[in-house]
């Protein structure tokens, strides 16, 4: 964050004022002070707030990606005890399976490990990409789809960009994604505390404008 | 101490799903390391392809704490080779040099006598009573390379077993609470 943008940052009392207005937040009692220099932790903290805003607006989390990842990780991790205990078991009970040599079972476990790891990487690259949140349809809404929320922040930049795109199934629900950019200097005060109320207000406003524009398809 | 508080807070703020994901990430790291080890075993043909020299019986060639890379091929064992072997019933491998071999024409099995460079006597004092030779099935492999002093960490963990648990526990905690 350059010296110029530091001077422009929201002063510390803005956070306190916003807190007073909103009343006491039911979440964590102490505000976390972020390391402003560490852009990854700033992005994670802001991503958490953005994800909360979207889920609280009525879009339930879609856990398929997480489930697939957990399942694949479990299979890959299980190759460890398999390669340790299976060979002796196979030797005792099913010796005919060892036709290829006494290391067949170990090779098989290695193959499962390699396949599993490659699948996980492929899945992350093809399905999840850089989305921070994928949701299902809003409760009761049948004309709109779930959301795919992506956030981006460049390495030495201070502009945080949120992209809302529909989760498309073929041609159904397809529409152009919408962007929202804001400098993080407007969201973090001098001490590194995230002004959550301000962030929530901005993100909800953006979410509402996205929902409204759904009926004006540009295609 | 605030470092541990950070970790405790992080753990408390995670949902069950997130915690499971992080534990599985740790599991994946362990699995990768284990699979590399397994590949080494298959490639070298040895049950224990990397060993640490535990005693000073091979000085000045190998010091305590050196790491040896082994290869267990089909080539016959020659005098002068440095071999690592296990005696029947004992599981601490011994690193010594082959002093004498007896091969029988047409047979695969050879008798091997070993001695540590820095020892006064050959290894018959170490072998089981009545055993004068060891055989190929006792060998873990021949030394094909070494890294000086790279195994000191293993020796420290052998002498002070608590270090193992502290280190692994700490690293595990770090991985589970990291945000990747």
Short mmCIF file of C-alpha atoms in Angstrom, two decimals:
data_model
loop_
_atom_site.label_atom_id
_atom_site.label_comp_id
_atom_site.label_asym_id
_atom_site.label_seq_id
_atom_site.Cartn_x
_atom_site.Cartn_y
_atom_site.Cartn_z
CA UNK A 1 0.00 0.00 0.00
CA UNK A 2 1.68 3.21 -1.13
CA UNK A 3 2.29 6.17 1.14
CA UNK A 4 -0.22 8.20 -0.87
CA UNK A 5 -3.10 5.81 -0.21
CA UNK A 6 -2.15 5.52 3.44
CA UNK A 7 -2.82 9.20 3.89
CA UNK A 8 -6.19 8.81 2.24
CA UNK A 9 -7.28 5.95 4.48
CA UNK A 10 -10.45 6.18 6.52
CA UNK A 11 -9.47 7.56 9.94
CA UNK A 12 -9.70 5.30 12.97
CA UNK A 13 -12.71 7.13 14.44
CA UNK A 14 -14.83 6.28 11.41
CA UNK A 15 -14.70 2.61 12.45
CA UNK A 16 -15.68 3.46 16.01
CA UNK A 17 -18.51 5.72 14.80
CA UNK A 18 -19.86 3.05 12.48
CA UNK A 19 -19.79 0.56 15.33
CA UNK A 20 -21.72 2.88 17.62
CA UNK A 21 -24.38 3.42 15.00
CA UNK A 22 -24.87 -0.25 14.30
CA UNK A 23 -24.96 -1.18 17.97
CA UNK A 24 -22.79 -4.00 19.24
CA UNK A 25 -22.01 -6.67 16.66
CA UNK A 26 -23.00 -10.16 17.78
CA UNK A 27 -19.78 -11.65 16.31
CA UNK A 28 -16.27 -11.73 17.75
CA UNK A 29 -15.92 -9.31 20.67
CA UNK A 30 -12.45 -8.10 19.67
CA UNK A 31 -11.60 -6.68 16.26
CA UNK A 32 -8.68 -8.34 14.59
CA UNK A 33 -5.88 -6.07 13.57
CA UNK A 34 -4.62 -7.11 10.20
CA UNK A 35 -1.10 -6.75 8.99
CA UNK A 36 -1.71 -4.15 6.28
CA UNK A 37 1.43 -5.14 4.46
CA UNK A 38 0.31 -8.73 4.06
CA UNK A 39 -2.08 -8.56 1.14
CA UNK A 40 -3.10 -12.23 1.38
CA UNK A 41 -4.43 -11.89 4.93
CA UNK A 42 -6.23 -8.68 3.97
CA UNK A 43 -7.84 -10.47 1.03
CA UNK A 44 -8.85 -13.41 3.24
CA UNK A 45 -10.41 -11.14 5.86
CA UNK A 46 -12.37 -9.21 3.24
CA UNK A 47 -13.35 -12.44 1.46
CA UNK A 48 -14.82 -13.71 4.74
CA UNK A 49 -17.00 -10.61 5.10
CA UNK A 50 -18.11 -10.71 1.46
CA UNK A 51 -19.01 -14.39 1.74
CA UNK A 52 -20.98 -13.69 4.93
CA UNK A 53 -22.93 -10.88 3.26
CA UNK A 54 -23.91 -13.06 0.33
CA UNK A 55 -24.92 -16.06 2.44
CA UNK A 56 -26.87 -13.86 4.85
CA UNK A 57 -28.73 -12.33 1.90
CA UNK A 58 -30.40 -15.70 1.42
CA UNK A 59 -28.06 -17.61 -0.88
CA UNK A 60 -27.24 -20.97 0.69
CA UNK A 61 -23.66 -22.20 0.33
CA UNK A 62 -23.08 -24.82 -2.32
CA UNK A 63 -20.82 -27.38 -0.74
CA UNK A 64 -20.28 -29.66 -3.76
CA UNK A 65 -16.78 -28.36 -4.39
CA UNK A 66 -15.83 -28.79 -0.76
CA UNK A 67 -17.37 -32.28 -0.64
CA UNK A 68 -15.53 -33.42 -3.74
CA UNK A 69 -12.28 -32.09 -2.37
CA UNK A 70 -12.79 -33.81 0.99
CA UNK A 71 -13.70 -37.11 -0.66
CA UNK A 72 -10.70 -37.09 -3.00
CA UNK A 73 -8.34 -36.10 -0.17
CA UNK A 74 -9.67 -38.96 1.93
CA UNK A 75 -9.10 -41.48 -0.87
CA UNK A 76 -5.57 -40.18 -1.46
CA UNK A 77 -4.74 -40.24 2.26
CA UNK A 78 -6.04 -43.81 2.55
CA UNK A 79 -3.38 -45.03 0.09
CA UNK A 80 -0.85 -44.70 2.91
CA UNK A 81 -2.24 -47.40 5.24
CA UNK A 82 -3.30 -49.39 2.16
CA UNK A 83 0.24 -49.59 0.79
CA UNK A 84 1.49 -50.48 4.25
CA UNK A 85 -0.99 -53.20 5.25
CA UNK A 86 -2.45 -54.50 1.98
CA UNK A 87 0.65 -56.26 0.56
CA UNK A 88 0.95 -58.72 3.44
CA UNK A 89 -2.82 -59.30 3.45
CA UNK A 90 -2.90 -59.96 -0.30
CA UNK A 91 0.10 -62.27 -0.04
CA UNK A 92 -1.61 -64.42 2.58
CA UNK A 93 -5.10 -64.61 1.19
CA UNK A 94 -5.11 -63.82 -2.52
CA UNK A 95 -1.65 -64.77 -3.73
CA UNK A 96 -2.93 -65.23 -7.29
CA UNK A 97 -3.42 -61.48 -7.60
CA UNK A 98 0.31 -60.95 -7.34
CA UNK A 99 0.84 -62.29 -10.84
CA UNK A 100 2.76 -59.15 -11.85
CA UNK A 101 5.33 -59.42 -9.14
CA UNK A 102 5.41 -58.97 -5.41
CA UNK A 103 5.22 -55.20 -5.60
CA UNK A 104 1.93 -55.08 -7.52
CA UNK A 105 -0.09 -53.83 -4.57
CA UNK A 106 2.35 -51.01 -3.84
CA UNK A 107 2.32 -49.95 -7.48
CA UNK A 108 -1.48 -49.99 -7.42
CA UNK A 109 -1.51 -47.71 -4.35
CA UNK A 110 0.95 -45.36 -6.02
CA UNK A 111 -1.27 -45.27 -9.10
CA UNK A 112 -4.31 -44.41 -7.00
CA UNK A 113 -2.30 -41.68 -5.27
CA UNK A 114 -1.13 -40.19 -8.60
CA UNK A 115 -4.61 -40.33 -10.13
CA UNK A 116 -6.21 -38.83 -7.04
CA UNK A 117 -3.75 -35.95 -6.86
CA UNK A 118 -4.13 -35.15 -10.56
CA UNK A 119 -7.93 -35.27 -10.25
CA UNK A 120 -7.85 -32.85 -7.34
CA UNK A 121 -5.68 -30.41 -9.25
CA UNK A 122 -7.85 -30.74 -12.37
CA UNK A 123 -11.01 -30.18 -10.35
CA UNK A 124 -9.64 -27.07 -8.67
CA UNK A 125 -8.46 -25.71 -12.01
CA UNK A 126 -11.57 -26.48 -14.03
CA UNK A 127 -14.45 -26.09 -11.60
CA UNK A 128 -13.46 -23.87 -8.69
CA UNK A 129 -10.91 -21.59 -10.37
CA UNK A 130 -10.57 -18.55 -8.11
CA UNK A 131 -14.09 -18.36 -6.73
CA UNK A 132 -14.33 -17.63 -3.03
CA UNK A 133 -17.95 -18.73 -2.73
CA UNK A 134 -20.39 -20.73 -4.82
CA UNK A 135 -24.03 -20.68 -3.80
CA UNK A 136 -27.26 -22.36 -4.73
CA UNK A 137 -30.45 -20.64 -5.81
CA UNK A 138 -31.92 -18.09 -3.45
CA UNK A 139 -34.70 -19.61 -1.42
CA UNK A 140 -37.93 -19.33 -3.33
CA UNK A 141 -36.38 -17.89 -6.47
CA UNK A 142 -36.71 -20.01 -9.58
CA UNK A 143 -35.81 -17.47 -12.21
CA UNK A 144 -32.30 -16.84 -11.00
CA UNK A 145 -29.45 -19.20 -10.36
CA UNK A 146 -26.87 -19.58 -7.66
CA UNK A 147 -23.97 -17.17 -7.53
CA UNK A 148 -20.30 -17.58 -8.14
CA UNK A 149 -18.41 -14.92 -6.18
CA UNK A 150 -14.84 -14.20 -7.26
CA UNK A 151 -12.55 -11.62 -5.74
CA UNK A 152 -9.30 -10.25 -7.08
CA UNK A 153 -6.65 -7.97 -5.78
CA UNK A 154 -3.43 -7.27 -7.64
CA UNK A 155 -0.11 -7.60 -5.94
CA UNK A 156 0.92 -4.01 -5.26
CA UNK A 157 -2.45 -2.48 -5.94
CA UNK A 158 -5.14 -1.42 -3.52
CA UNK A 159 -8.21 -2.04 -5.67
CA UNK A 160 -10.30 -4.97 -4.49
CA UNK A 161 -12.59 -6.29 -7.19
CA UNK A 162 -15.63 -8.47 -6.56
CA UNK A 163 -17.16 -10.29 -9.52
CA UNK A 164 -20.63 -11.78 -9.28
CA UNK A 165 -21.48 -14.31 -11.94
CA UNK A 166 -24.32 -16.78 -12.27
CA UNK A 167 -23.76 -20.48 -11.83
CA UNK A 168 -24.78 -21.54 -15.31
CA UNK A 169 -26.08 -24.90 -16.37
CA UNK A 170 -25.79 -24.71 -20.13
CA UNK A 171 -27.80 -21.80 -21.48
CA UNK A 172 -30.13 -21.55 -18.54
CA UNK A 173 -29.66 -18.47 -16.37
CA UNK A 174 -26.79 -17.17 -18.44
CA UNK A 175 -26.04 -13.47 -18.10
CA UNK A 176 -23.06 -11.19 -17.99
CA UNK A 177 -21.06 -11.11 -14.79
CA UNK A 178 -20.97 -7.86 -12.83
CA UNK A 179 -17.93 -6.23 -11.26
CA UNK A 180 -17.52 -4.01 -8.26
CA UNK A 181 -14.24 -2.32 -7.49
CA UNK A 182 -13.25 -0.41 -4.42
CA UNK A 183 -10.00 0.64 -2.89
CA UNK A 184 -9.30 -1.24 0.31
CA UNK A 185 -8.14 2.03 1.83
CA UNK A 186 -11.84 2.84 2.20
CA UNK A 187 -12.45 -0.32 4.13
CA UNK A 188 -9.49 -0.61 6.47
CA UNK A 189 -8.50 2.02 8.98
CA UNK A 190 -5.02 3.13 9.93
CA UNK A 191 -4.63 0.37 12.55
CA UNK A 192 -5.55 -2.40 10.15
CA UNK A 193 -9.02 -3.01 11.57
CA UNK A 194 -11.61 -3.88 8.94
CA UNK A 195 -14.61 -1.53 9.02
CA UNK A 196 -17.10 -4.37 8.68
CA UNK A 197 -20.22 -2.22 8.64
CA UNK A 198 -18.93 -0.19 5.72
CA UNK A 199 -17.93 -3.31 3.82
CA UNK A 200 -21.31 -4.94 4.42
CA UNK A 201 -23.19 -1.85 3.29
CA UNK A 202 -21.18 -1.60 0.06
CA UNK A 203 -21.38 -5.28 -0.75
CA UNK A 204 -25.14 -5.56 -0.06
CA UNK A 205 -25.73 -2.56 -2.30
CA UNK A 206 -23.72 -4.22 -5.05
CA UNK A 207 -25.56 -7.52 -4.55
CA UNK A 208 -28.95 -5.80 -4.81
CA UNK A 209 -27.95 -3.98 -7.99
CA UNK A 210 -26.80 -7.31 -9.42
CA UNK A 211 -30.15 -8.90 -8.62
CA UNK A 212 -32.08 -6.01 -10.11
CA UNK A 213 -30.12 -6.06 -13.34
CA UNK A 214 -30.89 -9.76 -13.83
CA UNK A 215 -33.99 -8.83 -15.75
CA UNK A 216 -32.09 -6.68 -18.24
CA UNK A 217 -30.04 -9.24 -20.10
CA UNK A 218 -27.54 -7.67 -22.44
CA UNK A 219 -27.59 -10.64 -24.81
CA UNK B 1 2.41 -16.86 24.18
CA UNK B 2 0.12 -14.69 22.07
CA UNK B 3 1.14 -16.94 19.21
CA UNK B 4 -0.64 -19.88 20.86
CA UNK B 5 -3.66 -17.70 21.55
CA UNK B 6 -3.81 -16.89 17.83
CA UNK B 7 -3.78 -20.59 17.02
CA UNK B 8 -6.48 -21.32 19.62
CA UNK B 9 -8.70 -18.54 18.25
CA UNK B 10 -8.19 -19.76 14.72
CA UNK B 11 -9.19 -23.30 15.67
CA UNK B 12 -12.27 -22.11 17.53
CA UNK B 13 -13.48 -19.98 14.62
CA UNK B 14 -13.39 -22.86 12.15
CA UNK B 15 -16.45 -24.84 11.24
CA UNK B 16 -16.34 -28.66 11.29
CA UNK B 17 -16.11 -28.71 7.50
CA UNK B 18 -13.18 -26.27 7.46
CA UNK B 19 -11.39 -28.17 10.21
CA UNK B 20 -11.83 -31.43 8.30
CA UNK B 21 -10.47 -29.82 5.14
CA UNK B 22 -7.41 -28.52 6.95
CA UNK B 23 -6.72 -31.86 8.66
CA UNK B 24 -6.98 -33.58 5.27
CA UNK B 25 -4.54 -31.02 3.81
CA UNK B 26 -2.08 -32.04 6.50
CA UNK B 27 -2.82 -35.66 5.61
CA UNK B 28 -2.06 -34.92 1.96
CA UNK B 29 1.34 -33.49 2.82
CA UNK B 30 2.15 -36.57 4.89
CA UNK B 31 0.88 -38.80 2.07
CA UNK B 32 3.12 -37.09 -0.50
CA UNK B 33 6.19 -37.59 1.70
CA UNK B 34 5.24 -41.21 2.27
CA UNK B 35 4.71 -41.86 -1.44
CA UNK B 36 8.12 -40.40 -2.29
CA UNK B 37 9.60 -42.78 0.27
CA UNK B 38 7.73 -45.73 -1.25
CA UNK B 39 8.98 -44.80 -4.74
CA UNK B 40 12.53 -44.74 -3.40
CA UNK B 41 12.06 -48.20 -1.92
CA UNK B 42 10.78 -49.55 -5.23
CA UNK B 43 13.52 -47.85 -7.24
CA UNK B 44 16.43 -49.00 -5.10
CA UNK B 45 15.09 -52.45 -4.27
CA UNK B 46 16.08 -51.89 -0.66
CA UNK B 47 13.70 -51.93 2.31
CA UNK B 48 15.47 -48.94 3.80
CA UNK B 49 17.01 -46.89 1.03
CA UNK B 50 18.32 -44.12 3.29
CA UNK B 51 20.11 -44.90 6.56
CA UNK B 52 21.94 -42.82 9.14
CA UNK B 53 25.36 -43.90 10.39
CA UNK B 54 24.91 -44.41 14.12
CA UNK B 55 28.36 -45.40 15.32
CA UNK B 56 31.93 -44.41 14.64
CA UNK B 57 32.99 -47.85 13.46
CA UNK B 58 33.58 -46.68 9.87
CA UNK B 59 35.75 -43.67 10.60
CA UNK B 60 37.45 -41.90 8.91
CA UNK B 61 35.26 -42.71 5.90
CA UNK B 62 31.87 -42.18 7.58
CA UNK B 63 31.19 -40.23 10.74
CA UNK B 64 28.29 -40.57 13.14
CA UNK B 65 25.41 -38.62 11.62
CA UNK B 66 26.18 -39.13 7.94
CA UNK B 67 23.37 -40.23 5.64
CA UNK B 68 23.93 -43.16 3.28
CA UNK B 69 21.98 -43.94 0.12
CA UNK B 70 21.63 -47.63 -0.57
CA UNK B 71 20.98 -49.70 -3.64
CA UNK B 72 20.08 -53.36 -3.51
CA UNK B 73 20.59 -54.78 -6.95
CA UNK B 74 21.32 -58.19 -8.37
CA UNK B 75 25.03 -57.56 -8.75
CA UNK B 76 27.11 -59.85 -6.59
CA UNK B 77 28.74 -58.42 -3.51
CA UNK B 78 32.49 -57.77 -3.84
CA UNK B 79 35.19 -57.39 -1.22
CA UNK B 80 35.64 -53.76 -0.36
CA UNK B 81 31.98 -52.83 -0.86
CA UNK B 82 30.38 -50.92 1.96
CA UNK B 83 27.21 -52.76 2.92
CA UNK B 84 24.42 -52.17 5.38
CA UNK B 85 22.99 -55.29 6.93
CA UNK B 86 20.58 -56.50 9.60
CA UNK B 87 21.45 -59.42 11.79
CA UNK B 88 18.69 -61.98 12.32
CA UNK B 89 16.30 -60.81 14.98
CA UNK B 90 17.88 -57.39 15.42
CA UNK B 91 16.57 -54.34 13.65
CA UNK B 92 19.37 -51.83 14.01
CA UNK B 93 21.23 -51.80 10.69
CA UNK B 94 25.01 -52.00 10.74
CA UNK B 95 27.23 -50.23 8.23
CA UNK B 96 30.50 -52.06 7.61
CA UNK B 97 32.80 -53.07 4.79
CA UNK B 98 32.94 -56.54 3.18
CA UNK B 99 36.19 -58.23 4.15
CA UNK B 100 35.84 -61.68 2.62
CA UNK B 101 33.39 -63.46 0.37
CA UNK B 102 32.99 -67.13 -0.49
CA UNK B 103 31.06 -67.85 -3.66
CA UNK B 104 30.14 -71.29 -4.90
CA UNK B 105 30.31 -71.89 -8.63
CA UNK B 106 26.85 -72.01 -10.15
CA UNK B 107 25.09 -70.93 -6.98
CA UNK B 108 23.62 -67.58 -6.19
CA UNK B 109 24.25 -67.59 -2.45
CA UNK B 110 27.54 -66.23 -1.18
CA UNK B 111 29.03 -66.14 2.33
CA UNK B 112 30.04 -62.67 3.41
CA UNK B 113 32.30 -61.55 6.24
CA UNK B 114 32.26 -57.91 7.27
CA UNK B 115 34.37 -55.61 9.44
CA UNK B 116 34.14 -51.98 10.46
CA UNK B 117 37.12 -49.94 9.26
CA UNK B 118 37.64 -48.53 12.73
CA UNK B 119 37.22 -51.81 14.61
CA UNK B 120 40.04 -54.11 15.72
CA UNK B 121 38.21 -57.36 14.96
CA UNK B 122 35.94 -58.57 12.20
CA UNK B 123 32.22 -58.82 12.83
CA UNK B 124 32.17 -62.45 13.98
CA UNK B 125 31.86 -61.04 17.51
CA UNK B 126 28.62 -59.36 16.43
CA UNK B 127 27.11 -62.27 14.57
CA UNK B 128 24.94 -64.79 16.42
CA UNK B 129 26.92 -67.44 18.31
CA UNK B 130 27.96 -70.13 15.85
CA UNK B 131 27.34 -67.92 12.85
CA UNK B 132 30.50 -67.16 10.90
CA UNK B 133 29.05 -65.63 7.77
CA UNK B 134 26.14 -63.49 6.71
CA UNK B 135 24.27 -63.86 3.43
CA UNK B 136 22.64 -61.71 0.80
CA UNK B 137 19.27 -61.86 2.54
CA UNK B 138 20.75 -60.04 5.55
CA UNK B 139 21.82 -57.11 3.40
CA UNK B 140 19.77 -53.95 3.05
CA UNK B 141 21.96 -52.80 0.19
CA UNK B 142 25.27 -51.39 -0.88
CA UNK B 143 26.15 -47.77 -0.15
CA UNK B 144 26.14 -45.79 -3.38
CA UNK B 145 26.29 -42.25 -2.04
CA UNK B 146 26.45 -40.22 1.14
CA UNK B 147 25.67 -36.82 2.66
CA UNK B 148 27.94 -35.80 5.53
CA UNK B 149 26.25 -34.89 8.83
CA UNK B 150 22.81 -34.59 7.20
CA UNK B 151 21.48 -37.21 9.62
CA UNK B 152 22.28 -35.40 12.87
CA UNK B 153 18.57 -34.56 13.27
CA UNK B 154 17.74 -38.29 13.33
CA UNK B 155 20.41 -38.94 15.96
CA UNK B 156 19.04 -36.14 18.14
CA UNK B 157 15.52 -37.51 17.78
CA UNK B 158 16.80 -40.97 18.68
CA UNK B 159 18.54 -39.76 21.81
CA UNK B 160 15.72 -37.46 22.93
CA UNK B 161 12.44 -39.02 21.70
CA UNK B 162 10.34 -36.14 23.08
CA UNK B 163 11.76 -33.90 20.36
CA UNK B 164 9.92 -35.97 17.74
CA UNK B 165 6.52 -35.37 19.29
CA UNK B 166 7.09 -31.69 19.95
CA UNK B 167 8.26 -31.05 16.40
CA UNK B 168 5.52 -33.00 14.65
CA UNK B 169 2.82 -31.63 16.95
CA UNK B 170 3.94 -28.07 16.35
CA UNK B 171 4.18 -28.48 12.58
CA UNK B 172 0.79 -30.18 12.47
CA UNK B 173 -0.78 -27.31 14.38
CA UNK B 174 0.74 -24.78 12.01
CA UNK B 175 -0.58 -26.58 8.94
CA UNK B 176 -4.09 -27.02 10.33
CA UNK B 177 -4.39 -23.33 11.18
CA UNK B 178 -2.80 -21.94 8.03
CA UNK B 179 -5.22 -20.39 5.62
CA UNK B 180 -4.13 -22.23 2.53
#
